[in-house]
XYZ file of C-alpha atoms in Angstrom:
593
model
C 188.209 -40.922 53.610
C 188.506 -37.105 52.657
C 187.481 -36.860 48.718
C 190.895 -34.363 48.280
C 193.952 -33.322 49.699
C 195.877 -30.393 49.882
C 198.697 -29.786 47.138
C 201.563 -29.731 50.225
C 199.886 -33.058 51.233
C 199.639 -35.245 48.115
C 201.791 -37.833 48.163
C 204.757 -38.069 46.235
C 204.445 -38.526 42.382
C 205.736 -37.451 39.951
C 202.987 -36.275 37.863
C 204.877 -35.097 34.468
C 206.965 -38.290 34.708
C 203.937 -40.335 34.760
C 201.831 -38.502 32.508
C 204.432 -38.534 30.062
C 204.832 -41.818 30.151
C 201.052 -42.410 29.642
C 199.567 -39.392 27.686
C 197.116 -39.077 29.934
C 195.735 -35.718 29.778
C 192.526 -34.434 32.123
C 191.260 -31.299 30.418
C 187.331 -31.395 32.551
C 185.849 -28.146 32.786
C 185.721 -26.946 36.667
C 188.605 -29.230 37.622
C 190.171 -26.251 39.433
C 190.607 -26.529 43.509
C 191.084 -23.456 45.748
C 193.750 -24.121 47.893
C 193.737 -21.629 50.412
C 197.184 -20.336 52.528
C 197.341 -21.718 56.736
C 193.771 -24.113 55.303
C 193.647 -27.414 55.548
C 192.340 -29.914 53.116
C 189.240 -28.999 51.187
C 186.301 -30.818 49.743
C 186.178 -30.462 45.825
C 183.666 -31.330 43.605
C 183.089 -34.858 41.631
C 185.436 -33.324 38.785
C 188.059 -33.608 40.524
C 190.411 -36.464 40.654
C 193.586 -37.329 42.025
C 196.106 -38.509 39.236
C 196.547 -41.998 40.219
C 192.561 -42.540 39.288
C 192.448 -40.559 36.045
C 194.896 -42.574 34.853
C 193.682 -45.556 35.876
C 190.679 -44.424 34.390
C 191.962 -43.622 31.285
C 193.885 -46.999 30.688
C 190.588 -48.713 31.867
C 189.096 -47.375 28.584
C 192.047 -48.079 26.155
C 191.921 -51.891 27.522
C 188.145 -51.754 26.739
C 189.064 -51.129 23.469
C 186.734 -47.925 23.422
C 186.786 -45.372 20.701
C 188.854 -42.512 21.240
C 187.142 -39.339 21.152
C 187.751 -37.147 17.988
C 190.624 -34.714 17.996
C 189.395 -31.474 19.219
C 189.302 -28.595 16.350
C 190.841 -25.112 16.798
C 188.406 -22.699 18.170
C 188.858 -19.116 16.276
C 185.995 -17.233 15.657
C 185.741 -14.337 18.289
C 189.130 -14.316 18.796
C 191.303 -11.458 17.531
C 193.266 -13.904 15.070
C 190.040 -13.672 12.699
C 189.601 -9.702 13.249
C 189.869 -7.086 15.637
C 187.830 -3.316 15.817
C 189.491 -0.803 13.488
C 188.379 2.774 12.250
C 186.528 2.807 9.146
C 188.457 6.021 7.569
C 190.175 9.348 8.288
C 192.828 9.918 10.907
C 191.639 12.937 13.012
C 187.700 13.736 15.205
C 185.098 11.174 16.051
C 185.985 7.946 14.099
C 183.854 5.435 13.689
C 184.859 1.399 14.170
C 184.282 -0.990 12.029
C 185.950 -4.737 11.248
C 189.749 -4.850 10.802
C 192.340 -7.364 9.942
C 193.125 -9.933 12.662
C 196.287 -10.322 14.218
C 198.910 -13.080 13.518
C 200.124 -14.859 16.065
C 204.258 -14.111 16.693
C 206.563 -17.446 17.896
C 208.742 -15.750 20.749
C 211.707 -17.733 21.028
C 213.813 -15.775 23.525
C 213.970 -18.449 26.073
C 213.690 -21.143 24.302
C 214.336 -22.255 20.107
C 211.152 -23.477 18.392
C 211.512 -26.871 17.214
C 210.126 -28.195 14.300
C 207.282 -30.383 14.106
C 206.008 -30.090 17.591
C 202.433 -28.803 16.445
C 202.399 -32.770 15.899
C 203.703 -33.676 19.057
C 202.224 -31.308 21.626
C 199.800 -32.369 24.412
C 197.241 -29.641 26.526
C 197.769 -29.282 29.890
C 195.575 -26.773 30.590
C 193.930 -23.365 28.798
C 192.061 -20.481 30.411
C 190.368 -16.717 30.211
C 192.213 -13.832 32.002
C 189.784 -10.881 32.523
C 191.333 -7.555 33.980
C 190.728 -4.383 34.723
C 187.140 -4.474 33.890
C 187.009 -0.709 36.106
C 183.336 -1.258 36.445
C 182.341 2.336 37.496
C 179.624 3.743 39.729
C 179.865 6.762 37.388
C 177.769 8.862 39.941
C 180.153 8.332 42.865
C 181.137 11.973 45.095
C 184.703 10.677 45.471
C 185.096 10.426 41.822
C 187.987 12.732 40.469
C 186.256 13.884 36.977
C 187.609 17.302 37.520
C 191.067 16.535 37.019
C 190.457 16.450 33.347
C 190.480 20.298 33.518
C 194.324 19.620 33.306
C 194.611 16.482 31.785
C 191.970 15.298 29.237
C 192.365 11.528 30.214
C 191.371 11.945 33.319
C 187.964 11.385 32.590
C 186.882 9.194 29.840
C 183.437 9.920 28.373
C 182.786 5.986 28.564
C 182.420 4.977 32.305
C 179.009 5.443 32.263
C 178.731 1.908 30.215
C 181.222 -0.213 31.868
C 178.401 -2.636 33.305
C 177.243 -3.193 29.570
C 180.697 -3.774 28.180
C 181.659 -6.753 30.794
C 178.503 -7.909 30.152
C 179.264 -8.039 26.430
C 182.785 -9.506 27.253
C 181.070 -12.698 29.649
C 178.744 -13.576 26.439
C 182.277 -13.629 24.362
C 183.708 -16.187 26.923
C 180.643 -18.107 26.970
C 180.566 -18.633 23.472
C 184.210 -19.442 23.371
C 183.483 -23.421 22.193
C 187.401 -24.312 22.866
C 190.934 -23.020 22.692
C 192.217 -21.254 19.719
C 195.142 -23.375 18.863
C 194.422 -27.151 20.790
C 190.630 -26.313 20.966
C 190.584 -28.127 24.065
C 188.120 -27.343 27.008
C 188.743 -24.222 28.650
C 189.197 -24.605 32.595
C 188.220 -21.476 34.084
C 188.623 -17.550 34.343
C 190.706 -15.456 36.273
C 190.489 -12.308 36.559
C 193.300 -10.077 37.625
C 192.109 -6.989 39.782
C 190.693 -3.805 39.612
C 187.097 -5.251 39.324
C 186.135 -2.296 40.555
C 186.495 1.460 39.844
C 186.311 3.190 43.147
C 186.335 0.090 46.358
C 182.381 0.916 46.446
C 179.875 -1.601 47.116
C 177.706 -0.424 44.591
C 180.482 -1.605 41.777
C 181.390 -4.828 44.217
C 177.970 -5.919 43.737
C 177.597 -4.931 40.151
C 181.290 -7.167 39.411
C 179.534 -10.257 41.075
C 176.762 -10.117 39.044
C 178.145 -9.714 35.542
C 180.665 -12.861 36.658
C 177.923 -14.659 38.307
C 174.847 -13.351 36.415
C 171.973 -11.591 37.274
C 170.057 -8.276 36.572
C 171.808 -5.174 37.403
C 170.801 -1.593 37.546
C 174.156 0.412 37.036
C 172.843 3.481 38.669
C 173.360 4.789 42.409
C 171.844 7.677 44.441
C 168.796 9.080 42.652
C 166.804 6.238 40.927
C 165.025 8.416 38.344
C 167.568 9.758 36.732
C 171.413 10.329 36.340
C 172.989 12.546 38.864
C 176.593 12.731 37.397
C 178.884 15.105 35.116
C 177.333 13.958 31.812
C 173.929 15.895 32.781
C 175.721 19.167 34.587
C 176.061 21.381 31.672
C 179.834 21.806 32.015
C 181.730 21.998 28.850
C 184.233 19.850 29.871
C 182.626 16.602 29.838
C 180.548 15.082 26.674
C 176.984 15.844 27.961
C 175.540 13.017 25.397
C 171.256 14.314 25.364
C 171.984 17.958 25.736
C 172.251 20.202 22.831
C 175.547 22.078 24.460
C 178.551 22.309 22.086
C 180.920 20.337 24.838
C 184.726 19.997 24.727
C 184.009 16.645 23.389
C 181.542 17.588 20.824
C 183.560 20.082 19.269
C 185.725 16.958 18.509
C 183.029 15.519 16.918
C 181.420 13.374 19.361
C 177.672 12.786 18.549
C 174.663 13.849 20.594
C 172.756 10.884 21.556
C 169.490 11.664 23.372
C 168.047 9.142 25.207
C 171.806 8.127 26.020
C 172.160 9.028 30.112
C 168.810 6.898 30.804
C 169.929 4.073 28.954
C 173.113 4.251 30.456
C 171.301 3.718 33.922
C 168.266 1.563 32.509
C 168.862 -2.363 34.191
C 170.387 -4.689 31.669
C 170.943 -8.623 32.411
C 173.725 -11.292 32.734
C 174.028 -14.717 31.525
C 177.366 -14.885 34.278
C 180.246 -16.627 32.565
C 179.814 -20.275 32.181
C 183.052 -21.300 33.527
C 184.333 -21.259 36.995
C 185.829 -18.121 37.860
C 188.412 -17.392 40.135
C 189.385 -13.600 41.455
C 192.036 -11.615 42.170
C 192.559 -8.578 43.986
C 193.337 -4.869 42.120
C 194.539 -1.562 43.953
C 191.296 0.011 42.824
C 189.343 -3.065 44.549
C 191.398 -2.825 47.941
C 191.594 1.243 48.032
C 189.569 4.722 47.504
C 189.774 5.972 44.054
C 192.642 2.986 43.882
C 195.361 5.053 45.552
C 194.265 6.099 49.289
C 194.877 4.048 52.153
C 191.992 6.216 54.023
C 189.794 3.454 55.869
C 190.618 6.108 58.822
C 189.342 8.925 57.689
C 185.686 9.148 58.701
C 185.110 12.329 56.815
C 186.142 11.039 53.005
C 184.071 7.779 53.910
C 181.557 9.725 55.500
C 181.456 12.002 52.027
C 181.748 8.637 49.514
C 177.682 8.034 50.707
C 176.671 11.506 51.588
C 175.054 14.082 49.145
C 177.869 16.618 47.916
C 179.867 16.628 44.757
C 182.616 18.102 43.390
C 182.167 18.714 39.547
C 184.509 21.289 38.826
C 188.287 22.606 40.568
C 190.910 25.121 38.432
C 193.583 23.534 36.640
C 196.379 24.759 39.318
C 194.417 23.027 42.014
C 193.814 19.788 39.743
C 197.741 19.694 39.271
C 198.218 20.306 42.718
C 196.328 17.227 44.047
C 197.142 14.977 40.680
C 200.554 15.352 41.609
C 200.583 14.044 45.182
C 198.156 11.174 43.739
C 201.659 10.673 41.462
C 204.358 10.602 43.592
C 202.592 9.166 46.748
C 203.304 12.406 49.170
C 199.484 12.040 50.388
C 198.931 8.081 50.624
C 196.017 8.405 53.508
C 194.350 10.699 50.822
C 194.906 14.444 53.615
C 195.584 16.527 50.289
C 192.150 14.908 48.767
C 190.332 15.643 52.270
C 191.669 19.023 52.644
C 191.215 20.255 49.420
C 187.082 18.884 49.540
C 186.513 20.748 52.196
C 188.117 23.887 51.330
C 185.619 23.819 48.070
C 182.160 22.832 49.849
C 180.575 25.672 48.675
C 180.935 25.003 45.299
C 179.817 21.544 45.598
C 176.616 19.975 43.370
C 173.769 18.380 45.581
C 173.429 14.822 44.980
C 171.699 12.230 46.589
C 173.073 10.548 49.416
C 173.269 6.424 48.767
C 174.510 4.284 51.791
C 175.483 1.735 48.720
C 178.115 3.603 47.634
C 180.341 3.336 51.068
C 183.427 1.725 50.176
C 184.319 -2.111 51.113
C 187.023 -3.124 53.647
C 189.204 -6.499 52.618
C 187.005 -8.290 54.634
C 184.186 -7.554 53.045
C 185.445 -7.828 49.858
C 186.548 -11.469 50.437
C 182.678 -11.845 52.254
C 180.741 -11.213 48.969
C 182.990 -13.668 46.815
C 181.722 -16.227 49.375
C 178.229 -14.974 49.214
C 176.277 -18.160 47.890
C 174.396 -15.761 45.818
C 177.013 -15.176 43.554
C 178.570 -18.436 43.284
C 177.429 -19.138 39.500
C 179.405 -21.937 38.294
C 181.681 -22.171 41.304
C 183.580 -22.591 42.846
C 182.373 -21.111 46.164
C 184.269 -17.993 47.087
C 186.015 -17.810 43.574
C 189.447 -18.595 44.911
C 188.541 -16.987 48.295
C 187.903 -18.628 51.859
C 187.005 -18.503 55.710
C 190.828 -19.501 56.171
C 191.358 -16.215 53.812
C 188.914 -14.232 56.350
C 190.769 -15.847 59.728
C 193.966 -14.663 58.540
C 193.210 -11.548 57.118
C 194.701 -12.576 53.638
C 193.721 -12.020 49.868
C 196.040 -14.918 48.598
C 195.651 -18.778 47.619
C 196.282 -21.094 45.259
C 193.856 -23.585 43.674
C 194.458 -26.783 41.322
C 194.294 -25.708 37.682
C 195.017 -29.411 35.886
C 196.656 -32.252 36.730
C 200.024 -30.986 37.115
C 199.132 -27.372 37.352
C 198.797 -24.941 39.672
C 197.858 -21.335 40.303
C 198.569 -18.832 42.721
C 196.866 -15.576 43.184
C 198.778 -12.872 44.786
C 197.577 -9.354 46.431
C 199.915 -7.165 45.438
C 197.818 -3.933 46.672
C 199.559 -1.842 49.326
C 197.266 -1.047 52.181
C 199.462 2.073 53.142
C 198.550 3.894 49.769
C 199.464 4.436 46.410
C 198.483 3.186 42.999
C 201.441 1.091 42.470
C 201.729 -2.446 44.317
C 203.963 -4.375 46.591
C 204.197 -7.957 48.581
C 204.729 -8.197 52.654
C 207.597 -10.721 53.799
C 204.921 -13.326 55.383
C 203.130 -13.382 51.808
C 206.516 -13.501 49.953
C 207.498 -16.232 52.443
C 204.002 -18.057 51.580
C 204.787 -17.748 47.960
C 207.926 -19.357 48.013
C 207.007 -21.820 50.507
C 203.977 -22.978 47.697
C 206.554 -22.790 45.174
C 208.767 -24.917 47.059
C 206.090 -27.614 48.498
C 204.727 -28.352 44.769
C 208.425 -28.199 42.833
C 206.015 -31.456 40.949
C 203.796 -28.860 39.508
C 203.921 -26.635 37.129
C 202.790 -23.135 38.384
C 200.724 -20.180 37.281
C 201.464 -17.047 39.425
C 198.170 -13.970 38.841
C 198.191 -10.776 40.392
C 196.849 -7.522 39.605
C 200.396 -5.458 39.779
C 203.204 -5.760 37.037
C 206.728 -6.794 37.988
C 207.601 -2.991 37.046
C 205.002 -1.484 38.557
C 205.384 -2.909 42.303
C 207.788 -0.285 44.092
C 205.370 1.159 46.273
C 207.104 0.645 50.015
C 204.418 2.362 52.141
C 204.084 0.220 55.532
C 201.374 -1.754 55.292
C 198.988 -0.099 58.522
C 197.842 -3.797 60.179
C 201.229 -4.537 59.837
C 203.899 -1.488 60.230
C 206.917 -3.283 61.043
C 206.816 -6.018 57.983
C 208.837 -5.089 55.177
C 207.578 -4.093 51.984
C 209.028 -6.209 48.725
C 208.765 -5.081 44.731
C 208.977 -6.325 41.569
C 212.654 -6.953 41.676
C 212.351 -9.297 44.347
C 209.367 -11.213 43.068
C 211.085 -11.834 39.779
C 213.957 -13.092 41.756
C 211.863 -15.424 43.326
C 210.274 -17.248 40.703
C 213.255 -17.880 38.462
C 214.744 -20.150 41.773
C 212.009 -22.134 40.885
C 211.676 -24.461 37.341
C 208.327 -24.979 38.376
C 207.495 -21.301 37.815
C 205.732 -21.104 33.716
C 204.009 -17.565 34.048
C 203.467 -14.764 35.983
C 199.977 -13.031 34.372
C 198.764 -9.359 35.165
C 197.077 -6.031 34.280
C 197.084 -2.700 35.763
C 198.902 -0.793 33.037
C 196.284 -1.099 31.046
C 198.511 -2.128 27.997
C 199.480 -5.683 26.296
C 203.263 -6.363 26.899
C 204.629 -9.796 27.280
C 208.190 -9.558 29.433
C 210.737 -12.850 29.014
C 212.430 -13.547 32.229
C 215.371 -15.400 31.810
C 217.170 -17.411 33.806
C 219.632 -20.485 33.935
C 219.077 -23.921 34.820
C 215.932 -24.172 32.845
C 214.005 -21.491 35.222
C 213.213 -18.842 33.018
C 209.183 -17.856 32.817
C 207.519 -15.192 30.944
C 205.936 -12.232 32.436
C 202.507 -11.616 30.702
C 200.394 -8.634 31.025
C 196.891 -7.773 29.237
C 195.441 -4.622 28.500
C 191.897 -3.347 30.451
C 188.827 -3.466 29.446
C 188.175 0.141 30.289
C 190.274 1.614 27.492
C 190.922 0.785 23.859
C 191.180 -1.807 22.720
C 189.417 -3.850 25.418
C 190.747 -6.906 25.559
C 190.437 -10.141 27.378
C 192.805 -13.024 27.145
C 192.647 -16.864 26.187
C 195.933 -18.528 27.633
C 196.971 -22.203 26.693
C 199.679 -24.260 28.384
C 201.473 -26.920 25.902
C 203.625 -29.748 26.536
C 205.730 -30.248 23.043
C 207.074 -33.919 24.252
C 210.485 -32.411 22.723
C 212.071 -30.791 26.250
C 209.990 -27.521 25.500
C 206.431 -26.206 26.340
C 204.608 -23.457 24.784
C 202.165 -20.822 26.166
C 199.350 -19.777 23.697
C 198.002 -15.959 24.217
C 195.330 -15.434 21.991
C 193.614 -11.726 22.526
C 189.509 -11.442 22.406
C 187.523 -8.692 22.260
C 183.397 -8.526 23.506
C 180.797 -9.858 21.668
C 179.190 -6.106 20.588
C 179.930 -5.578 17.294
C 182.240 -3.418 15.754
C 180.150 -0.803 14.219
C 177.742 1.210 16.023
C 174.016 2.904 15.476
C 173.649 6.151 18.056
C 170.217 5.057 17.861
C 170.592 1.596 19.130
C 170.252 1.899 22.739
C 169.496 -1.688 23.799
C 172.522 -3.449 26.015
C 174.119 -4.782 22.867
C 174.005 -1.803 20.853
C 175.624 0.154 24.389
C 178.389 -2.224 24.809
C 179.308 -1.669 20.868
C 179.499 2.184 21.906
C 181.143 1.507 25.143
C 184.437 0.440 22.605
C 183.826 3.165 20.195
C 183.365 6.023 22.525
C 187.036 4.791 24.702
C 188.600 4.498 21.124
C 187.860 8.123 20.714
C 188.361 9.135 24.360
C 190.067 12.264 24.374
C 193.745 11.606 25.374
C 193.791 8.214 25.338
C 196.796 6.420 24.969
C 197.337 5.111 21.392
C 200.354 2.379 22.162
C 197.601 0.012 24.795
C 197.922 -2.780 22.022
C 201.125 -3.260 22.360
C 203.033 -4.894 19.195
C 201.862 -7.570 17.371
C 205.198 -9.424 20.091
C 202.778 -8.634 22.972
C 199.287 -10.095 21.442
C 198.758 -13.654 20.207
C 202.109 -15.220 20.482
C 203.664 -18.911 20.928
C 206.231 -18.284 24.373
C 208.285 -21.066 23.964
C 210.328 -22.026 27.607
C 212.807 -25.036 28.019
C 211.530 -27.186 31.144
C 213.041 -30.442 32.733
């Protein structure tokens, strides 16, 4: 007798009538199935247990007369309710961090009115991590666009060197994450939400598994002696951290670090998260330099691995090509390819690093499944051969009980930064929507519901319409089902209500990066208040570097404290990434059948 069963093919129960009617409540680590689109059923491991048997299991205790376990405690500590980074004084240069105020947590009541006393009443379904945008960066990369920042200063951030060591930092927060802020029950799993990777190279694919999964990783490419990139070319326009030149940056009062560049490149180690983790797929993961749908063009791939860089361009030129990257006039990258080979001469000798060739979908999906990098499970992180048959980078998997999750790819194929949905994966969606109307459900994907109105035709595919935003949101209010809809790319906290009659409103909840200030990851917990209502706990939490930094600490810890510091001072950066205190740790209250 198979050991599990598709959702679509579990037989009819109703599991919030039952567990209602029971309490029963299954909060095991690693319960999470990956459910996979055109599979069919799928073994799982011993954690797993259809609801009929945990039940049964659960009143087989209670008639034993067993003691219950002890309520489980509020987990805080690490968590930005007990204190986040903040500058230690003045308002203009380099500022340095130190430990600020937490933030309170803000009931959101738009959908929904807060009743009293349900802290008393309220039951866990289910509580989790969402990771995005980690950008880890194979700051050495030809194809990288540094130059741009000779018109705009945030084009270039002076911290992408130590992206490895920051995720790093942020896995040893989620490990030591003993339970959920507000139930403190177990947390289920991770997710993380796209953009894994800076550039679609393999050298940051295999970098990503290894923080997630652990392992040692060297975060340098090409040359492995020494740093090859911007940081060590003498141009004024980027911090150059062990050289004595009075840089852009350092003019603003960024320090001189010596020792900095081989530290930067020096291997460092992961624990990988202790948690199953489950992945999701980012524009940056899917295309080159996250915008160019250029898998064609044999002379950009050819240049991603070959030994040529360009380090400098005039601002004209910079607004020239930074413009069709904007408004999508160039989505198979022909501006980018042109404009490299009209400057060859003026290109930097690197050296050449087959490692750094970018990844096709395929491959992508591949090294998930890649027993190497399985860590805590499950294998393929979401991720199947059914995913590789069909040439898909969307599934759904079991989160508790009566939760699931679906993980969308929102990434346009045909180019362009911002994201969109074919009709046969819309289709899927609301088929899975529709199939498990007894489950609660958990959509993920990389792109926000405002940033998915890129329409390019998608190449395998030319004829299949292209859907947004719009008609996603659509979607999931026909559904009561439908709780969440989580996401990244902007790079900035906002939490969107979504109303909608008939008790099918969801809220729309997006996380800022861990690239840029403030670096944030996010613990999500799903609530039943036995009162007609559920909540969703967001509670934001920052890596486990501390706050305040030593230039002469150059070990991984003392890096990853930097990595923060250095984006907080990032000239250009965006100040408003935060969000308000509405779009950080919050009780979203939603009225459910």
């Amino acid at each position: 007798m198979p050991r599990i069963r598709s959702v679509a093919t579990v037989p009819a129960l109703n599991r919030r009538t039952l567990l209602a009617a029971t309490g029963a409540v299954s909060l095991t680590t690693g319960l999470s199935l990956a459910l996979r689109p055109q599979a069919p059923a799928h073994a799982t491991t011993a954690a797993q247990a259809p609801v009929a048997d945990s039940l049964a299991r659960s009143q087989g205790q209670a008639a034993t007369g067993r003691t219950a376990p002890a309520a489980l405690a509020p987990y805080t500590r690490g968590t930005t309710l007990a204190g986040v980074a903040a500058p230690r004084s003045g308002s203009t240069g380099y500022r340095r961090l130190g430990d600020g105020a937490g933030w309170k947590r803000v009931v959101r009541d738009e959908l929904a009115a807060a009743k009293t006393g349900r802290a008393d009443r309220r039951t866990a379904l289910a509580a989790f991590v969402q990771l995005t945008d980690l950008h880890l960066t194979d700051a050495q990369h030809p194809l990288r666009l540094e130059y741009l920042r000779a018109q705009n200063k945030s084009a270039w951030r002076p911290q992408e060197t130590l992206t490895v060591a920051g995720a790093v930092s942020l896995i040893e927060r989620v490990n030591a994450l003993h339970g959920a802020p507000v139930t403190g029950s177990p947390l289920h799993f991770v997710m993380t939400t796209g953009d894994n990777t800076d550039n679609n190279s393999k050298t940051e694919l295999e970098w990503f598994l290894k923080v997630m999964s652990g392992g040692r990783i060297t975060p340098n490419s090409g040359d492995p002696r020494h740093y090859e990139g911007v940081q060590a070319s003498a141009l004024k326009t980027y911090w150059q951290p062990d050289a004595a030149l009075r840089d852009a940056d350092k003019q603003l009062g960024f320090p001189r670090i010596q020792g900095f560049l081989e530290a930067a490149i020096s291997e460092l180690r992961s624990p990988g998260l202790s948690l199953p983790w489950y992945s999701t797929v980012g524009n940056h993961d899917a295309l080159p330099l996250g915008c160019y749908g250029s898998r064609g063009d044999s002379y950009l791939t050819e240049f991603a691995v070959g030994g040529k860089k360009l380090m400098s361009l005039g601002s004209a030129e910079c607004v020239a090509l930074a413009k069709t990257i904007k408004d999508g006039s160039s989505p198979k990258g022909a501006a980018f390819h042109d404009l490299l080979r009209a400057h060859t001469r003026q290109m930097r000798s690197v050296t050449p690093d087959e490692k750094r060739a970018p990844f096709t979908p395929a491959e992508y999906v591949k090294a998930h499944l890649d027993p190497a990098y399985t860590g805590p499970g499950p294998i393929g992180h979401g991720y199947s051969s059914a995913n590789l048959s069909a040439g898909t980078q969307y599934y759904t998997f079991r989160i508790a009980e009566d939760v699931i999750g679906v993980s969308l790819d929102t990434t346009d194929p045909g180019g362009h930064y911002e994201g969109s949905i074919g009709t046969a994966q819309l289709r899927w969606l609301e088929k899975t929507l529709r199939d498990n109307a007894d489950s609660y459900v958990v959509v993920f994907s990389h792109h926000t519901s405002k940033t998915m109105r890129n329409t390019h035709a998608d190449p395998a595919h030319p004829a299949e319409k292209r859907h947004g935003g719009e008609e996603v949101v659509a979607l999931l209010a026909k559904y009561s089902n439908t709780l969440a809809w989580v996401n990244g790319h902007t790079h900035k906290n906002e939490i969107i209500p979504h109303a909608a009659a008939g008790n099918r409103s969801f809220w729309e909840i997006c996380t800022a990066s861990h690239v840029d200030f403030p670096q944030l990851a996010r613990v999500i917990e799903l609530v039943d208040n036995k009162d007609g209502t559920l909540s969703l706990f967001t509670t934001l939490v920052e890596s486990a570097a501390p706050h305040a930094t030593d230039f002469s600490d150059l070990t991984q810890t003392g890096l990853a404290a930097l990595y923060r510091e250095l984006s907080f001072n990032a000239p250009g950066a965006r100040t408003d990434l935060s969000g308000t205190s509405r779009d950080r740790n919050t009780e979203l209250i939603l009225k459910k059948g």
